[in-house]
């Protein structure tokens, strides 16, 4: 079983909060979007730059906010896979379902300056609708 290389987007982070520091954006792969996987792979360079240090087998609880103000309880961990280290957010199925996350969508990661809280913003592909659009219909 091979893993597809994750694509990361580095431009035009759109969260408008003044104290939200843009970190990176990640284009969701087919593997990230599958509900059976209940995880999102974090590219190694961003995991090392913006997430807590973690060793193989260690699981770190991570409370995250979305741009609608909802709090999500994920866990962060790493494991060795095919001679490389994989970093993942786990326990993300409720988030995926609530946001109707699909392959091709982008998740933008921010850090709130006031309390260092991690903030996620889902950007739907042009074929999809945002959670705001769904709530208003």
mmCIF file of C-alpha atoms in Angstrom:
data_model
loop_
_atom_site.group_PDB
_atom_site.id
_atom_site.type_symbol
_atom_site.label_atom_id
_atom_site.label_comp_id
_atom_site.label_asym_id
_atom_site.label_seq_id
_atom_site.Cartn_x
_atom_site.Cartn_y
_atom_site.Cartn_z
ATOM 1 C CA UNK A 1 0.000 0.000 0.000
ATOM 2 C CA UNK A 2 1.635 3.220 -1.123
ATOM 3 C CA UNK A 3 0.956 6.741 0.017
ATOM 4 C CA UNK A 4 0.431 9.543 -2.447
ATOM 5 C CA UNK A 5 2.638 12.565 -1.938
ATOM 6 C CA UNK A 6 0.682 15.323 -0.209
ATOM 7 C CA UNK A 7 0.341 18.609 -2.000
ATOM 8 C CA UNK A 8 0.693 21.771 0.011
ATOM 9 C CA UNK A 9 -0.477 25.200 -1.121
ATOM 10 C CA UNK A 10 1.497 28.247 0.103
ATOM 11 C CA UNK A 11 -0.555 31.218 -1.072
ATOM 12 C CA UNK A 12 -3.404 33.530 -0.142
ATOM 13 C CA UNK A 13 -4.467 32.276 3.249
ATOM 14 C CA UNK A 14 -7.866 33.871 3.680
ATOM 15 C CA UNK A 15 -8.734 33.822 7.383
ATOM 16 C CA UNK A 16 -9.419 37.486 8.142
ATOM 17 C CA UNK A 17 -8.837 37.518 11.916
ATOM 18 C CA UNK A 18 -6.073 39.967 12.779
ATOM 19 C CA UNK A 19 -4.519 37.662 15.392
ATOM 20 C CA UNK A 20 -4.547 34.528 13.182
ATOM 21 C CA UNK A 21 -1.028 33.834 11.966
ATOM 22 C CA UNK A 22 -1.018 31.872 8.689
ATOM 23 C CA UNK A 23 0.999 28.654 8.881
ATOM 24 C CA UNK A 24 0.304 26.596 5.747
ATOM 25 C CA UNK A 25 -2.413 25.130 3.532
ATOM 26 C CA UNK A 26 -2.807 21.494 2.605
ATOM 27 C CA UNK A 27 -4.679 20.150 -0.389
ATOM 28 C CA UNK A 28 -6.673 17.134 0.778
ATOM 29 C CA UNK A 29 -5.685 13.916 -0.970
ATOM 30 C CA UNK A 30 -8.070 11.023 -1.645
ATOM 31 C CA UNK A 31 -6.515 9.280 1.348
ATOM 32 C CA UNK A 32 -6.992 12.310 3.647
ATOM 33 C CA UNK A 33 -10.636 12.639 2.604
ATOM 34 C CA UNK A 34 -11.647 9.001 3.175
ATOM 35 C CA UNK A 35 -13.792 8.627 6.282
ATOM 36 C CA UNK A 36 -12.398 5.172 6.995
ATOM 37 C CA UNK A 37 -8.986 6.748 7.662
ATOM 38 C CA UNK A 38 -10.081 9.216 10.400
ATOM 39 C CA UNK A 39 -6.858 11.157 9.917
ATOM 40 C CA UNK A 40 -5.189 13.916 7.956
ATOM 41 C CA UNK A 41 -1.502 13.536 7.105
ATOM 42 C CA UNK A 42 0.593 16.571 8.026
ATOM 43 C CA UNK A 43 3.631 17.158 5.786
ATOM 44 C CA UNK A 44 6.826 16.539 7.764
ATOM 45 C CA UNK A 45 8.308 20.028 7.405
ATOM 46 C CA UNK A 46 5.105 21.603 8.764
ATOM 47 C CA UNK A 47 4.720 19.009 11.510
ATOM 48 C CA UNK A 48 8.224 19.821 12.728
ATOM 49 C CA UNK A 49 7.726 23.587 12.402
ATOM 50 C CA UNK A 50 4.225 24.066 13.847
ATOM 51 C CA UNK A 51 3.182 21.043 15.920
ATOM 52 C CA UNK A 52 4.429 19.714 19.263
ATOM 53 C CA UNK A 53 7.430 17.419 19.206
ATOM 54 C CA UNK A 54 6.241 13.812 19.181
ATOM 55 C CA UNK A 55 8.022 10.466 19.165
ATOM 56 C CA UNK A 56 6.829 7.243 17.571
ATOM 57 C CA UNK A 57 3.989 5.700 19.560
ATOM 58 C CA UNK A 58 3.310 8.902 21.506
ATOM 59 C CA UNK A 59 -0.183 10.392 21.145
ATOM 60 C CA UNK A 60 -0.756 14.064 21.994
ATOM 61 C CA UNK A 61 -4.316 15.380 22.517
ATOM 62 C CA UNK A 62 -4.832 18.496 20.427
ATOM 63 C CA UNK A 63 -7.818 20.845 20.746
ATOM 64 C CA UNK A 64 -8.366 22.799 17.535
ATOM 65 C CA UNK A 65 -10.826 25.536 16.547
ATOM 66 C CA UNK A 66 -12.399 25.968 13.133
ATOM 67 C CA UNK A 67 -13.162 29.374 11.662
ATOM 68 C CA UNK A 68 -16.824 28.990 12.711
ATOM 69 C CA UNK A 69 -15.712 28.875 16.366
ATOM 70 C CA UNK A 70 -16.325 25.141 16.871
ATOM 71 C CA UNK A 71 -13.800 23.253 18.994
ATOM 72 C CA UNK A 72 -12.567 19.859 17.780
ATOM 73 C CA UNK A 73 -10.692 17.276 19.850
ATOM 74 C CA UNK A 74 -8.065 15.552 17.738
ATOM 75 C CA UNK A 75 -4.920 13.661 18.562
ATOM 76 C CA UNK A 76 -1.532 14.135 16.990
ATOM 77 C CA UNK A 77 0.976 11.345 16.495
ATOM 78 C CA UNK A 78 3.657 9.937 14.273
ATOM 79 C CA UNK A 79 4.736 6.529 13.097
ATOM 80 C CA UNK A 80 7.414 5.057 10.867
ATOM 81 C CA UNK A 81 6.036 3.964 7.503
ATOM 82 C CA UNK A 82 8.199 2.613 4.685
ATOM 83 C CA UNK A 83 11.392 4.103 6.121
ATOM 84 C CA UNK A 84 9.883 7.555 6.661
ATOM 85 C CA UNK A 85 8.065 9.239 9.508
ATOM 86 C CA UNK A 86 4.379 10.057 9.007
ATOM 87 C CA UNK A 87 2.755 12.813 11.101
ATOM 88 C CA UNK A 88 -1.025 12.766 11.403
ATOM 89 C CA UNK A 89 -4.012 14.422 13.032
ATOM 90 C CA UNK A 90 -6.283 11.581 14.122
ATOM 91 C CA UNK A 91 -9.893 11.449 15.222
ATOM 92 C CA UNK A 92 -10.988 13.846 12.500
ATOM 93 C CA UNK A 93 -14.052 11.981 11.168
ATOM 94 C CA UNK A 94 -16.616 14.271 12.831
ATOM 95 C CA UNK A 95 -14.775 17.256 11.381
ATOM 96 C CA UNK A 96 -14.693 15.643 7.918
ATOM 97 C CA UNK A 97 -18.417 14.857 8.060
ATOM 98 C CA UNK A 98 -19.472 18.237 9.475
ATOM 99 C CA UNK A 99 -17.466 20.114 6.849
ATOM 100 C CA UNK A 100 -18.221 17.651 4.030
ATOM 101 C CA UNK A 101 -14.482 17.446 3.399
ATOM 102 C CA UNK A 102 -13.613 15.987 -0.005
ATOM 103 C CA UNK A 103 -10.449 15.248 -1.944
ATOM 104 C CA UNK A 104 -9.375 18.474 -3.647
ATOM 105 C CA UNK A 105 -10.538 20.704 -0.777
ATOM 106 C CA UNK A 106 -7.883 22.716 1.038
ATOM 107 C CA UNK A 107 -7.427 23.002 4.790
ATOM 108 C CA UNK A 108 -5.633 26.164 5.917
ATOM 109 C CA UNK A 109 -3.809 26.059 9.245
ATOM 110 C CA UNK A 110 -3.394 29.165 11.436
ATOM 111 C CA UNK A 111 -2.096 29.877 14.933
ATOM 112 C CA UNK A 112 -4.084 32.329 17.055
ATOM 113 C CA UNK A 113 -1.537 34.762 18.446
ATOM 114 C CA UNK A 114 -3.352 35.473 21.727
ATOM 115 C CA UNK A 115 -3.308 31.885 23.039
ATOM 116 C CA UNK A 116 -1.349 29.814 20.457
ATOM 117 C CA UNK A 117 -4.522 27.835 19.586
ATOM 118 C CA UNK A 118 -4.457 26.004 16.250
ATOM 119 C CA UNK A 119 -7.213 27.193 13.859
ATOM 120 C CA UNK A 120 -8.426 25.294 10.777
ATOM 121 C CA UNK A 121 -10.234 26.780 7.810
ATOM 122 C CA UNK A 122 -11.773 24.554 5.156
ATOM 123 C CA UNK A 123 -11.733 25.897 1.618
ATOM 124 C CA UNK A 124 -14.024 23.920 -0.655
ATOM 125 C CA UNK A 125 -13.148 23.268 -4.275
ATOM 126 C CA UNK A 126 -15.254 25.219 -6.759
ATOM 127 C CA UNK A 127 -17.456 22.132 -7.210
ATOM 128 C CA UNK A 128 -18.197 21.979 -3.468
ATOM 129 C CA UNK A 129 -19.960 24.282 -1.060
ATOM 130 C CA UNK A 130 -18.624 25.730 2.158
ATOM 131 C CA UNK A 131 -20.055 24.939 5.573
ATOM 132 C CA UNK A 132 -21.469 28.493 5.594
ATOM 133 C CA UNK A 133 -23.291 27.797 2.309
ATOM 134 C CA UNK A 134 -24.714 24.542 3.641
ATOM 135 C CA UNK A 135 -25.919 26.172 6.846
ATOM 136 C CA UNK A 136 -27.802 28.876 4.955
ATOM 137 C CA UNK A 137 -29.754 26.501 2.711
#
